Short mmCIF file of C-alpha atoms in Angstrom, two decimals:
data_model
loop_
_atom_site.label_atom_id
_atom_site.label_comp_id
_atom_site.label_asym_id
_atom_site.label_seq_id
_atom_site.Cartn_x
_atom_site.Cartn_y
_atom_site.Cartn_z
CA MET A 27 -49.38 1.00 -16.36
CA SER A 28 -50.72 -2.61 -15.13
CA THR A 29 -51.78 -3.07 -11.56
CA PRO A 30 -49.00 -4.44 -9.30
CA PHE A 31 -49.82 -8.08 -7.94
CA TYR A 32 -50.82 -8.15 -4.48
CA VAL A 33 -48.11 -9.93 -2.27
CA SER A 34 -48.57 -10.37 1.32
CA PRO A 35 -45.57 -9.19 3.82
CA GLN A 36 -45.18 -12.89 4.66
CA GLN A 37 -44.68 -14.33 1.63
CA ALA A 38 -42.57 -11.05 0.62
CA MET A 39 -40.12 -11.95 3.48
CA ALA A 40 -40.57 -15.83 2.84
CA ASP A 41 -39.14 -14.92 -0.55
CA ARG A 42 -36.16 -12.86 0.25
CA ALA A 43 -35.31 -15.47 2.99
CA GLU A 44 -35.45 -17.96 0.53
CA TYR A 45 -33.51 -16.13 -1.88
CA ALA A 46 -30.67 -15.33 0.63
CA ARG A 47 -30.87 -18.85 1.80
CA LYS A 48 -30.00 -20.62 -1.57
CA GLY A 49 -27.36 -17.96 -2.22
CA ILE A 50 -25.37 -19.05 0.81
CA ALA A 51 -26.23 -22.80 0.54
CA ARG A 52 -24.02 -22.88 -2.55
CA GLY A 53 -20.82 -21.82 -0.78
CA ARG A 54 -18.51 -24.37 1.35
CA SER A 55 -18.78 -24.10 4.84
CA VAL A 56 -17.22 -22.35 7.60
CA VAL A 57 -16.87 -24.22 11.10
CA VAL A 58 -16.36 -22.48 14.44
CA LEU A 59 -15.56 -24.28 17.64
CA THR A 60 -13.75 -23.67 21.07
CA TYR A 61 -10.81 -25.35 22.32
CA ALA A 62 -8.67 -25.13 25.56
CA ASP A 63 -6.88 -21.92 24.50
CA GLY A 64 -9.78 -20.08 22.60
CA ILE A 65 -11.54 -20.51 19.30
CA VAL A 66 -10.61 -21.91 16.14
CA PHE A 67 -12.10 -21.17 12.87
CA VAL A 68 -11.76 -23.52 9.84
CA ALA A 69 -13.01 -22.77 6.19
CA GLU A 70 -13.13 -24.65 3.20
CA ASN A 71 -10.85 -22.07 0.73
CA THR A 72 -8.43 -22.44 -1.90
CA SER A 73 -7.62 -19.07 -2.00
CA ARG A 74 -4.52 -17.60 -0.05
CA ALA A 75 -5.51 -14.10 -0.44
CA LEU A 76 -9.13 -14.00 -0.37
CA HIS A 77 -9.79 -14.67 3.33
CA LYS A 78 -13.37 -16.06 4.76
CA VAL A 79 -11.91 -15.55 8.39
CA SER A 80 -10.42 -12.31 9.56
CA GLU A 81 -9.12 -10.03 12.38
CA ILE A 82 -11.74 -7.70 13.19
CA TYR A 83 -10.10 -6.30 16.68
CA ASP A 84 -7.82 -7.58 19.50
CA LYS A 85 -10.17 -10.05 20.75
CA ILE A 86 -12.56 -10.58 17.91
CA ALA A 87 -12.64 -12.23 14.65
CA PHE A 88 -14.99 -12.68 11.73
CA ALA A 89 -15.86 -15.43 9.69
CA ALA A 90 -18.32 -15.61 6.69
CA VAL A 91 -20.07 -17.50 4.14
CA GLY A 92 -21.87 -16.15 0.66
CA ARG A 93 -21.35 -13.50 -1.58
CA TYR A 94 -17.66 -12.36 -1.21
CA ASN A 95 -17.99 -8.71 -2.04
CA GLU A 96 -21.13 -8.27 0.41
CA PHE A 97 -19.14 -10.15 3.38
CA GLU A 98 -16.04 -8.08 2.40
CA ASN A 99 -18.11 -4.86 2.45
CA LEU A 100 -19.38 -5.69 6.11
CA ARG A 101 -16.08 -7.10 7.39
CA ILE A 102 -14.41 -3.70 6.30
CA GLY A 103 -17.36 -1.75 8.19
CA GLY A 104 -16.78 -3.64 10.97
CA VAL A 105 -13.16 -3.16 11.05
CA ARG A 106 -13.97 0.88 10.98
CA TYR A 107 -16.89 0.37 13.70
CA ALA A 108 -14.05 -1.48 16.23
CA ASP A 109 -11.05 0.91 15.52
CA LEU A 110 -13.19 4.10 15.52
CA ARG A 111 -15.01 2.63 18.99
CA GLY A 112 -11.58 2.03 20.31
CA TYR A 113 -9.98 5.35 19.33
CA SER A 114 -12.67 7.31 21.05
CA TYR A 115 -13.34 5.20 24.32
CA ASP A 116 -10.84 2.45 25.09
CA ARG A 117 -9.78 -0.88 23.46
CA ALA A 118 -11.55 -2.52 26.03
CA ASP A 119 -14.86 -0.97 24.87
CA VAL A 120 -14.89 -2.99 21.78
CA THR A 121 -16.88 -6.17 22.29
CA ALA A 122 -18.34 -8.75 20.31
CA ARG A 123 -21.84 -8.19 21.39
CA GLY A 124 -21.70 -4.36 20.34
CA LEU A 125 -20.26 -5.62 16.89
CA ALA A 126 -22.80 -8.54 16.43
CA ASN A 127 -25.87 -5.79 17.14
CA VAL A 128 -24.79 -3.55 14.56
CA TYR A 129 -24.16 -6.03 11.86
CA ALA A 130 -27.87 -7.49 13.05
CA GLN A 131 -29.21 -3.76 12.24
CA THR A 132 -27.37 -3.52 9.04
CA LEU A 133 -28.64 -6.74 7.88
CA GLY A 134 -31.77 -6.49 9.37
CA THR A 135 -32.32 -2.91 7.45
CA ILE A 136 -31.29 -4.11 4.18
CA PHE A 137 -33.35 -7.29 4.32
CA SER A 138 -36.69 -5.19 4.93
CA SER A 139 -35.70 -2.53 2.84
CA THR A 140 -37.48 -2.76 -0.39
CA GLY A 141 -35.11 -1.22 -2.51
CA GLU A 142 -32.20 -3.46 -1.75
CA LYS A 143 -31.71 -6.97 -2.37
CA PRO A 144 -31.18 -9.12 0.56
CA TYR A 145 -27.43 -9.60 1.49
CA GLU A 146 -26.66 -13.37 0.83
CA VAL A 147 -24.28 -13.87 3.64
CA GLU A 148 -24.19 -15.65 7.13
CA LEU A 149 -21.50 -14.14 9.55
CA ILE A 150 -20.01 -15.80 12.56
CA VAL A 151 -18.46 -12.73 15.26
CA ALA A 152 -16.39 -14.60 17.77
CA GLU A 153 -14.50 -13.15 20.89
CA VAL A 154 -12.33 -15.03 22.91
CA GLY A 155 -12.18 -14.31 26.99
CA LYS A 156 -9.89 -14.52 29.84
CA GLY A 157 -11.36 -18.00 30.63
CA ALA A 158 -13.27 -20.62 28.33
CA GLU A 159 -16.53 -19.61 30.14
CA ASP A 160 -16.08 -15.77 28.73
CA ASP A 161 -15.65 -17.28 25.08
CA GLN A 162 -18.80 -15.77 23.22
CA ILE A 163 -19.70 -17.01 19.76
CA TYR A 164 -22.44 -14.94 17.72
CA ARG A 165 -24.38 -16.26 14.51
CA LEU A 166 -25.65 -13.74 12.09
CA THR A 167 -28.32 -14.56 9.53
CA PRO A 168 -29.41 -12.39 6.57
CA ASP A 169 -32.22 -11.20 8.05
CA GLY A 170 -30.83 -9.55 10.75
CA SER A 171 -31.24 -12.46 13.36
CA VAL A 172 -28.21 -12.76 16.21
CA VAL A 173 -28.00 -16.48 17.56
CA ASP A 174 -25.42 -16.49 20.70
CA GLU A 175 -24.02 -19.89 19.67
CA GLN A 176 -22.35 -22.16 22.25
CA ASN A 177 -18.90 -24.15 21.69
CA THR A 178 -19.85 -25.06 18.18
CA VAL A 179 -21.29 -23.28 15.06
CA VAL A 180 -21.37 -23.65 11.24
CA VAL A 181 -22.57 -21.85 8.46
CA GLY A 182 -22.73 -22.46 4.79
CA GLY A 183 -24.12 -25.26 2.81
CA ASN A 184 -24.91 -28.21 4.57
CA ALA A 185 -24.71 -26.37 7.92
CA ASP A 186 -27.32 -28.67 9.48
CA SER A 187 -25.49 -31.86 8.83
CA ILE A 188 -21.99 -30.49 9.38
CA GLY A 189 -23.43 -28.84 12.75
CA THR A 190 -25.07 -31.80 14.05
CA TYR A 191 -22.02 -34.24 13.61
CA LEU A 192 -19.72 -31.66 15.36
CA SER A 193 -21.75 -30.81 18.35
CA GLN A 194 -22.24 -34.27 19.11
CA ARG A 195 -18.55 -35.05 19.10
CA HIS A 196 -17.39 -31.78 20.54
CA GLN A 197 -16.11 -31.59 24.14
CA VAL A 198 -15.06 -28.60 26.15
CA GLY A 199 -11.20 -28.25 26.37
CA LEU A 200 -10.06 -29.95 23.49
CA GLY A 201 -6.37 -29.34 22.17
CA LEU A 202 -5.89 -27.42 19.13
CA ALA A 203 -5.00 -30.46 17.08
CA GLU A 204 -8.02 -32.33 18.25
CA ALA A 205 -10.57 -29.76 17.50
CA LEU A 206 -9.01 -28.93 14.18
CA LYS A 207 -9.29 -32.68 13.03
CA LEU A 208 -12.52 -32.86 14.33
CA ALA A 209 -13.60 -29.59 12.41
CA VAL A 210 -11.71 -30.95 9.11
CA GLU A 211 -13.59 -34.45 9.39
CA SER A 212 -17.15 -32.53 9.95
CA LEU A 213 -16.25 -30.45 6.95
CA ALA A 214 -15.12 -33.55 4.70
CA ARG A 215 -18.32 -35.33 5.45
CA ASP A 216 -20.86 -36.17 2.44
CA PRO A 217 -24.38 -35.03 3.24
CA ASN A 218 -25.80 -37.63 1.08
CA GLY A 219 -23.79 -40.50 3.37
CA GLY A 220 -20.99 -41.23 0.80
CA SER A 221 -17.74 -41.67 2.00
CA PRO A 222 -15.65 -38.56 3.32
CA ARG A 223 -13.35 -36.41 0.88
CA THR A 224 -9.75 -35.77 1.87
CA LEU A 225 -9.11 -32.09 2.51
CA THR A 226 -5.62 -31.07 2.67
CA ALA A 227 -3.57 -28.44 4.08
CA GLU A 228 -3.92 -26.31 1.04
CA GLN A 229 -7.86 -26.52 0.95
CA LEU A 230 -7.96 -25.06 4.05
CA GLU A 231 -8.01 -21.88 5.90
CA VAL A 232 -7.37 -21.86 9.55
CA ALA A 233 -7.13 -19.21 12.21
CA VAL A 234 -7.40 -19.27 16.15
CA LEU A 235 -8.29 -16.38 18.52
CA ASP A 236 -5.59 -17.85 21.42
CA ARG A 237 -6.34 -16.28 24.84
CA ASN A 238 -2.69 -17.08 25.98
CA ARG A 239 -0.94 -15.11 23.17
CA PRO A 240 1.40 -12.49 24.65
CA GLN A 241 0.30 -9.97 22.16
CA GLN A 242 -2.79 -7.69 22.58
CA ARG A 243 -3.90 -9.00 19.36
CA LYS A 244 -5.20 -12.62 19.85
CA PHE A 245 -6.04 -13.43 16.32
CA LYS A 246 -3.34 -15.62 14.49
CA ARG A 247 -3.51 -17.34 11.11
CA ILE A 248 -2.06 -20.87 11.05
CA LEU A 249 -0.11 -21.71 7.91
CA GLY A 250 2.24 -23.56 6.20
CA ASN A 251 3.97 -26.36 8.14
CA GLN A 252 2.38 -25.66 11.43
CA LEU A 253 -1.09 -26.40 9.67
CA SER A 254 0.18 -29.66 8.02
CA ARG A 255 1.98 -30.85 11.24
CA LEU A 256 -1.38 -30.14 13.09
CA LEU A 257 -3.65 -31.95 10.59
CA SER A 258 -1.03 -35.18 10.85
CA GLY A 259 -1.84 -34.98 14.41
CA ASP A 260 1.46 -33.75 15.62
CA SER A 261 0.39 -32.04 18.76
CA SER A 262 3.85 -30.42 19.40
CA ALA A 263 2.77 -27.92 16.59
CA GLU A 264 0.40 -26.70 18.81
CA GLY A 265 2.20 -24.16 20.73
CA GLU A 266 5.00 -22.91 18.29
CA GLY A 267 5.53 -19.54 16.96
CA GLU A 268 4.75 -17.88 19.74
CA GLY A 269 6.20 -14.85 20.35
CA GLY A 270 7.91 -14.50 17.20
CA GLU A 271 5.19 -15.40 14.68
CA THR A 272 2.41 -12.86 14.64
CA ALA A 273 -0.80 -11.97 12.62
CA ASP A 274 1.68 -9.40 10.86
CA GLU A 275 3.83 -12.06 9.34
CA ALA A 276 0.70 -14.32 8.59
CA GLY A 277 -0.60 -11.57 6.57
CA ALA A 278 2.96 -10.93 5.00
CA GLU A 279 3.19 -14.41 3.97
CA ASP A 280 0.08 -14.34 1.69
CA MET B 26 -26.88 1.80 -0.35
CA GLU B 27 -29.30 4.36 1.32
CA ALA B 28 -27.50 6.94 2.98
CA ASN B 29 -28.28 7.18 6.71
CA THR B 30 -28.56 6.52 9.23
CA ARG B 31 -27.62 7.17 12.60
CA GLY B 32 -29.89 6.29 15.22
CA THR B 33 -31.08 2.90 13.76
CA GLY B 34 -28.07 0.90 14.77
CA ARG B 35 -27.33 0.16 11.41
CA LEU B 36 -23.45 1.09 10.32
CA PRO B 37 -23.25 4.46 8.87
CA ALA B 38 -23.12 4.46 5.06
CA ALA B 39 -19.54 5.89 5.14
CA PHE B 40 -18.58 2.44 6.97
CA LEU B 41 -19.85 0.59 4.02
CA THR B 42 -18.35 2.79 1.28
CA PRO B 43 -15.41 1.25 -0.25
CA GLY B 44 -12.58 3.48 0.12
CA SER B 45 -8.81 3.47 1.21
CA SER B 46 -7.47 1.60 3.64
CA SER B 47 -6.15 4.41 5.48
CA PHE B 48 -7.85 4.95 9.04
CA MET B 49 -6.85 8.68 9.13
CA ASP B 50 -8.52 9.23 5.83
CA PHE B 51 -11.70 7.42 7.07
CA LEU B 52 -11.70 9.74 10.48
CA ALA B 53 -11.06 12.88 7.94
CA ASP B 54 -14.44 11.92 6.16
CA HIS B 55 -16.43 10.69 9.21
CA ALA B 56 -15.56 12.17 12.05
CA PRO B 57 -12.97 14.83 11.38
CA GLN B 58 -13.36 16.48 14.69
CA LEU B 59 -11.36 13.24 16.32
CA LEU B 60 -7.90 14.07 14.46
CA PRO B 61 -5.21 15.50 16.21
CA GLY B 62 -4.53 18.03 14.17
CA ALA B 63 -7.91 19.33 13.53
CA ARG B 64 -8.35 21.35 16.24
CA ALA B 65 -7.54 25.33 15.51
CA LEU B 66 -6.39 27.49 18.37
CA PRO B 67 -7.03 31.03 18.76
CA GLU B 68 -4.31 33.46 17.33
CA GLY B 69 -1.39 34.63 19.12
CA LEU B 70 -2.20 32.56 22.13
CA THR B 71 0.64 30.16 24.04
CA ILE B 72 -0.28 27.32 26.30
CA GLU B 73 2.23 25.78 28.49
CA ALA B 74 1.68 22.34 28.52
CA PRO B 75 4.06 19.13 29.91
CA HIS B 76 6.91 18.73 27.30
CA GLY B 77 8.93 15.34 26.71
CA THR B 78 12.39 15.43 26.09
CA THR B 79 15.10 13.22 24.86
CA ILE B 80 14.64 10.10 22.55
CA VAL B 81 17.97 8.27 21.33
CA SER B 82 18.15 5.17 18.98
CA ALA B 83 20.98 3.50 18.05
CA VAL B 84 21.41 0.52 14.91
CA PHE B 85 23.05 -2.38 16.14
CA ASP B 86 23.98 -5.84 14.24
CA GLY B 87 20.26 -7.62 13.59
CA GLY B 88 17.86 -5.03 14.92
CA VAL B 89 17.71 -1.11 16.34
CA VAL B 90 17.26 -0.07 20.01
CA ILE B 91 15.20 3.22 20.63
CA ALA B 92 14.99 4.35 24.21
CA GLY B 93 13.50 7.80 26.23
CA ASP B 94 14.06 9.21 29.12
CA ARG B 95 11.12 9.32 31.66
CA ARG B 96 10.95 13.14 32.59
CA ALA B 97 8.15 15.63 31.41
CA THR B 98 8.69 19.58 32.24
CA MET B 99 6.58 22.17 32.18
CA GLY B 100 8.85 25.59 32.07
CA ASN B 101 11.06 24.89 35.01
CA VAL B 102 8.74 22.59 36.72
CA ILE B 103 8.93 18.98 36.46
CA ALA B 104 5.68 17.73 35.40
CA GLN B 105 5.68 13.85 35.76
CA ARG B 106 8.56 11.86 36.74
CA ASP B 107 7.47 8.62 35.19
CA ILE B 108 6.18 9.64 31.68
CA GLU B 109 6.31 7.04 28.93
CA LYS B 110 7.91 8.23 25.74
CA VAL B 111 8.64 5.40 23.51
CA PHE B 112 5.76 3.47 22.29
CA PRO B 113 5.31 0.28 20.22
CA ALA B 114 4.13 1.11 16.52
CA ASP B 115 3.28 -2.53 15.69
CA GLU B 116 5.12 -5.59 15.78
CA TYR B 117 8.53 -4.26 14.17
CA SER B 118 8.60 -0.80 14.85
CA ALA B 119 8.52 1.81 17.43
CA VAL B 120 7.88 5.45 17.60
CA GLY B 121 9.48 7.73 20.31
CA ILE B 122 8.08 11.22 21.03
CA ALA B 123 9.64 14.75 22.08
CA GLY B 124 7.49 17.63 22.26
CA THR B 125 4.17 18.34 23.80
CA ALA B 126 3.28 15.24 25.36
CA GLY B 127 -0.82 15.39 25.12
CA LEU B 128 -0.63 15.63 21.45
CA ALA B 129 2.12 13.27 20.93
CA VAL B 130 0.43 10.56 23.18
CA GLU B 131 -3.00 11.03 20.89
CA MET B 132 -0.48 11.28 17.56
CA VAL B 133 1.02 7.98 18.67
CA ARG B 134 -2.38 6.15 19.26
CA LEU B 135 -3.78 7.25 16.13
CA PHE B 136 -0.46 6.24 14.37
CA GLN B 137 -0.46 2.64 16.00
CA LEU B 138 -4.05 2.45 14.98
CA GLU B 139 -3.26 3.90 11.50
CA LEU B 140 -0.98 0.62 10.77
CA GLU B 141 -3.03 -2.05 12.47
CA HIS B 142 -6.15 -0.69 10.38
CA TYR B 143 -4.17 -1.12 7.24
CA GLU B 144 -2.93 -4.44 7.99
CA LYS B 145 -6.43 -5.80 8.76
CA ILE B 146 -8.38 -4.09 5.69
CA GLU B 147 -5.29 -5.14 3.12
CA GLY B 148 -3.83 -8.52 4.82
CA THR B 149 -0.58 -7.22 4.46
CA VAL B 150 1.70 -5.15 6.49
CA LEU B 151 2.73 -1.65 5.28
CA SER B 152 6.49 -1.40 4.33
CA LEU B 153 8.84 0.45 6.79
CA GLU B 154 9.35 3.26 4.34
CA GLY B 155 5.47 3.38 4.03
CA LYS B 156 5.28 3.29 7.86
CA ALA B 157 7.58 6.49 8.17
CA ASN B 158 5.71 8.42 5.30
CA ARG B 159 2.41 8.01 7.21
CA LEU B 160 4.15 9.67 10.19
CA THR B 161 5.25 12.51 7.96
CA SER B 162 1.64 13.11 7.16
CA MET B 163 0.41 13.11 10.71
CA ILE B 164 3.24 15.96 11.61
CA ARG B 165 2.25 18.05 8.92
CA GLY B 166 -1.21 17.95 10.35
CA ASN B 167 -0.15 19.29 13.48
CA LEU B 168 1.72 22.39 11.84
CA GLY B 169 -0.83 24.62 12.59
CA MET B 170 -0.25 23.78 16.67
CA ALA B 171 3.47 23.66 16.37
CA MET B 172 3.81 27.23 15.20
CA GLN B 173 1.96 28.09 18.33
CA GLY B 174 4.36 26.12 20.32
CA LEU B 175 2.72 22.37 20.82
CA ALA B 176 5.08 20.93 18.24
CA VAL B 177 5.29 17.35 18.35
CA VAL B 178 9.05 15.77 17.36
CA PRO B 179 8.81 11.80 17.08
CA MET B 180 11.57 9.63 16.15
CA PHE B 181 10.31 6.26 14.23
CA ALA B 182 12.63 3.12 14.41
CA GLY B 183 12.07 -0.19 12.96
CA TYR B 184 13.25 -3.21 11.50
CA ASP B 185 12.99 -3.23 7.61
CA LEU B 186 11.90 -7.12 7.01
CA ASP B 187 12.96 -6.56 3.33
CA LEU B 188 16.56 -5.35 3.98
CA GLY B 189 16.92 -7.51 6.75
CA ARG B 190 18.30 -4.42 8.91
CA GLY B 191 17.05 -2.08 11.51
CA ARG B 192 16.48 1.68 10.40
CA ILE B 193 15.68 4.98 12.21
CA PHE B 194 14.01 8.08 10.91
CA THR B 195 13.84 11.50 12.46
CA TYR B 196 11.53 14.31 11.77
CA ASP B 197 11.36 18.12 12.04
CA VAL B 198 8.17 20.25 13.02
CA THR B 199 7.52 20.34 9.45
CA GLY B 200 6.99 16.89 8.82
CA GLY B 201 10.49 16.87 7.34
CA ARG B 202 11.81 13.04 7.19
CA SER B 203 15.46 11.86 7.42
CA GLU B 204 16.83 8.61 7.78
CA GLU B 205 19.76 8.62 10.06
CA ARG B 206 22.82 6.42 9.85
CA GLY B 207 23.69 4.45 12.94
CA PHE B 208 22.35 6.44 15.85
CA ALA B 209 20.28 9.75 16.33
CA ALA B 210 18.78 11.73 18.99
CA THR B 211 15.71 14.14 19.19
CA GLY B 212 14.65 16.48 22.01
CA SER B 213 15.90 19.25 24.37
CA GLY B 214 18.96 17.02 25.32
CA SER B 215 19.69 15.75 21.90
CA VAL B 216 22.96 17.80 21.25
CA PHE B 217 24.42 15.90 24.76
CA ALA B 218 23.03 12.49 23.86
CA ARG B 219 24.28 12.94 20.24
CA GLY B 220 27.96 13.80 21.24
CA SER B 221 27.73 10.80 23.42
CA LEU B 222 26.59 8.57 20.96
CA LYS B 223 28.67 10.15 18.71
CA LYS B 224 31.82 8.95 20.86
CA LEU B 225 30.66 5.54 21.98
CA TYR B 226 28.78 4.30 18.96
CA ARG B 227 30.25 1.89 16.58
CA THR B 228 29.38 -0.70 14.06
CA GLY B 229 28.79 -4.14 14.92
CA LEU B 230 27.23 -3.42 18.50
CA THR B 231 25.29 -6.50 20.07
CA GLY B 232 21.85 -5.61 21.12
CA ASP B 233 22.90 -5.70 25.02
CA GLN B 234 25.74 -3.52 23.97
CA ALA B 235 23.39 -0.95 22.46
CA ALA B 236 20.96 -0.96 25.20
CA THR B 237 24.03 0.25 27.53
CA LEU B 238 25.19 2.80 24.72
CA VAL B 239 21.63 4.62 25.09
CA VAL B 240 21.60 4.39 28.66
CA GLN B 241 25.04 6.19 28.69
CA ALA B 242 23.75 8.85 25.73
CA LEU B 243 20.49 9.81 28.03
CA TYR B 244 22.80 9.95 31.34
CA ASP B 245 24.94 12.57 29.51
CA ALA B 246 21.71 14.38 28.17
CA ALA B 247 20.44 14.46 31.77
CA ASP B 248 23.57 15.31 33.01
CA ASP B 249 23.52 18.58 30.87
CA ASP B 250 19.92 19.28 30.21
CA SER B 251 17.75 19.98 33.03
CA ALA B 252 14.78 18.78 31.22
CA THR B 253 15.54 15.42 30.77
CA GLY B 254 15.77 13.10 33.48
CA GLY B 255 18.59 10.52 34.65
CA PRO B 256 18.05 7.24 36.12
CA ASP B 257 15.84 7.79 39.50
CA LEU B 258 17.62 4.89 41.57
CA ALA B 259 15.87 6.16 44.96
CA ARG B 260 11.95 5.87 42.93
CA LYS B 261 13.42 3.19 40.79
CA ILE B 262 12.47 4.96 37.38
CA PHE B 263 14.70 4.03 34.40
CA PRO B 264 14.54 4.90 30.83
CA ILE B 265 12.04 2.62 28.79
CA ILE B 266 14.38 0.85 26.09
CA THR B 267 12.73 -1.12 23.32
CA LEU B 268 14.74 -3.60 21.04
CA ILE B 269 13.11 -4.34 17.65
CA THR B 270 14.97 -7.31 15.91
CA GLU B 271 13.83 -9.83 13.44
CA ASP B 272 11.82 -11.64 16.02
CA GLY B 273 9.88 -8.39 16.52
CA LEU B 274 9.61 -5.91 19.12
CA ARG B 275 10.92 -6.14 22.64
CA ARG B 276 10.71 -3.80 25.65
CA LEU B 277 13.32 -4.33 28.24
CA SER B 278 11.84 -5.35 31.63
CA GLU B 279 12.43 -2.86 34.26
CA ASP B 280 14.66 -5.30 36.39
CA GLU B 281 17.03 -5.57 33.02
CA VAL B 282 17.03 -1.66 32.70
CA ALA B 283 17.72 -1.59 36.02
CA GLU B 284 20.84 -3.29 36.08
CA ILE B 285 22.20 -1.24 32.77
CA ALA B 286 21.39 1.86 34.69
CA VAL B 287 22.84 0.76 38.14
CA SER B 288 26.13 -0.04 36.60
CA VAL B 289 26.41 3.01 34.39
CA THR B 290 25.60 4.93 37.44
CA ASP B 291 28.07 3.07 39.41
CA HIS B 292 30.84 3.83 36.62
CA ARG B 293 29.82 7.30 37.05
CA ARG B 294 30.74 7.60 40.50
CA ASN B 295 34.65 7.05 39.67
CA GLN B 296 34.21 8.83 35.85
CA PRO B 297 31.60 11.43 36.40
CA ASP B 298 32.28 12.23 32.64
CA GLY B 299 31.59 8.69 31.33
CA PRO B 300 33.67 6.44 29.22
CA GLN B 301 36.62 8.08 27.31
CA ALA B 302 37.32 7.70 23.83
CA PRO B 303 41.03 7.56 22.65
CA LEU B 304 42.50 11.16 21.26
CA LEU B 305 43.49 9.58 18.33
#
């Protein structure tokens, strides 16, 4: 048996980080930003059934890029964690911070364990608060780092250029239609300076955590006609569907 | 993935293992002590615990109504005057409970979570039949306790989005499930409530009429069953009434129920036995 090459820990970690980063950079981005009534999630995703954005618990949602099987696995783990915690204690005891910590530990352990390949995923865990100042957005990287983000965050390919564009133009208290327009604009930009692409409603997956929803569960997918109207700049679509249209229905339409 | 790992803060392996979409199955594997039916009682022991009593439900045009009185009794003592026995299960269904209150409330909590968990994992909602069947298995899980006197007998009502109508399911302690036509009652006052419903129920009711109907039935149950509480005008404690339609579930506000309860009570002053059906 030949003697294995010596690889310094620094180099090993750098290689693993590079491997994960490359995997993530291949995928389309997800944009998360705050608006007047909560937090909006916009992803480029042509699939109606395989989601990049999902509900975790009452006020907590999850967005991810990278390998589908890996982030789906983490999503289900998160739902189980949240439901078990809410069942053992109380619904109010399930927090985005707690969930982000568990994800961070999980990703960190996998990243530094030599027996496993690092996950090629980047996650966002967001919680809508009673007021805009209570909104929380956490970004998690494959090595288990947690970043507490303010107002806007982007993960996926071209995250840097999209993120810069977005954060420069974002304002606190945007309406849903304005926030969505800004998100789509930033996703459609060509990082090499070419002309922007056109993104239609069919290519987008959009969901919100709306603090004003009367239901306990604040997560809602924005689909079909309402999405088209919002994209075309019709702000009357913003408040519609409250009460009757629910996350359940949204799921059932898929 | 390595097994591990309580203590490191990492999600335990069970959380990341692909499995069923059922929260109950997950609990059974990972934390069985949290399942309501998992606790064994010593043989031959009987415990006296607060019991909830009468639940009534009726189908109307475009939906279903489910309502419960507010009394919990322990033997001949009124244990609680304002207990809630009708709970939303999800957006389109509700569950009312008669039987041992402590166990029933816990069962409802788990049932709500079971439906929500499935929906989040799968991205779609269970069919109404599917929901009713999940409840069956939970009651069956409680059979051991039921045999020692701690029975839970729920009623499940919901709007079937596929069929476009309200439906009612009742259960016995063994988990036996039956779908009811038109109306149903369960709990100790149910014989009296059912008689009342039978005389007053007709097809083509509106939601408001159905709400009045269930208050009449609960009044009759309270009239003849000491364990069922009537509308408490002095304390302003009224039945809980939930309407479920295509638009989702709505619990009537206290003012709305108070109005119905007061008008029913007023009519009973002149006619203590309530509205009369024709002889033929």
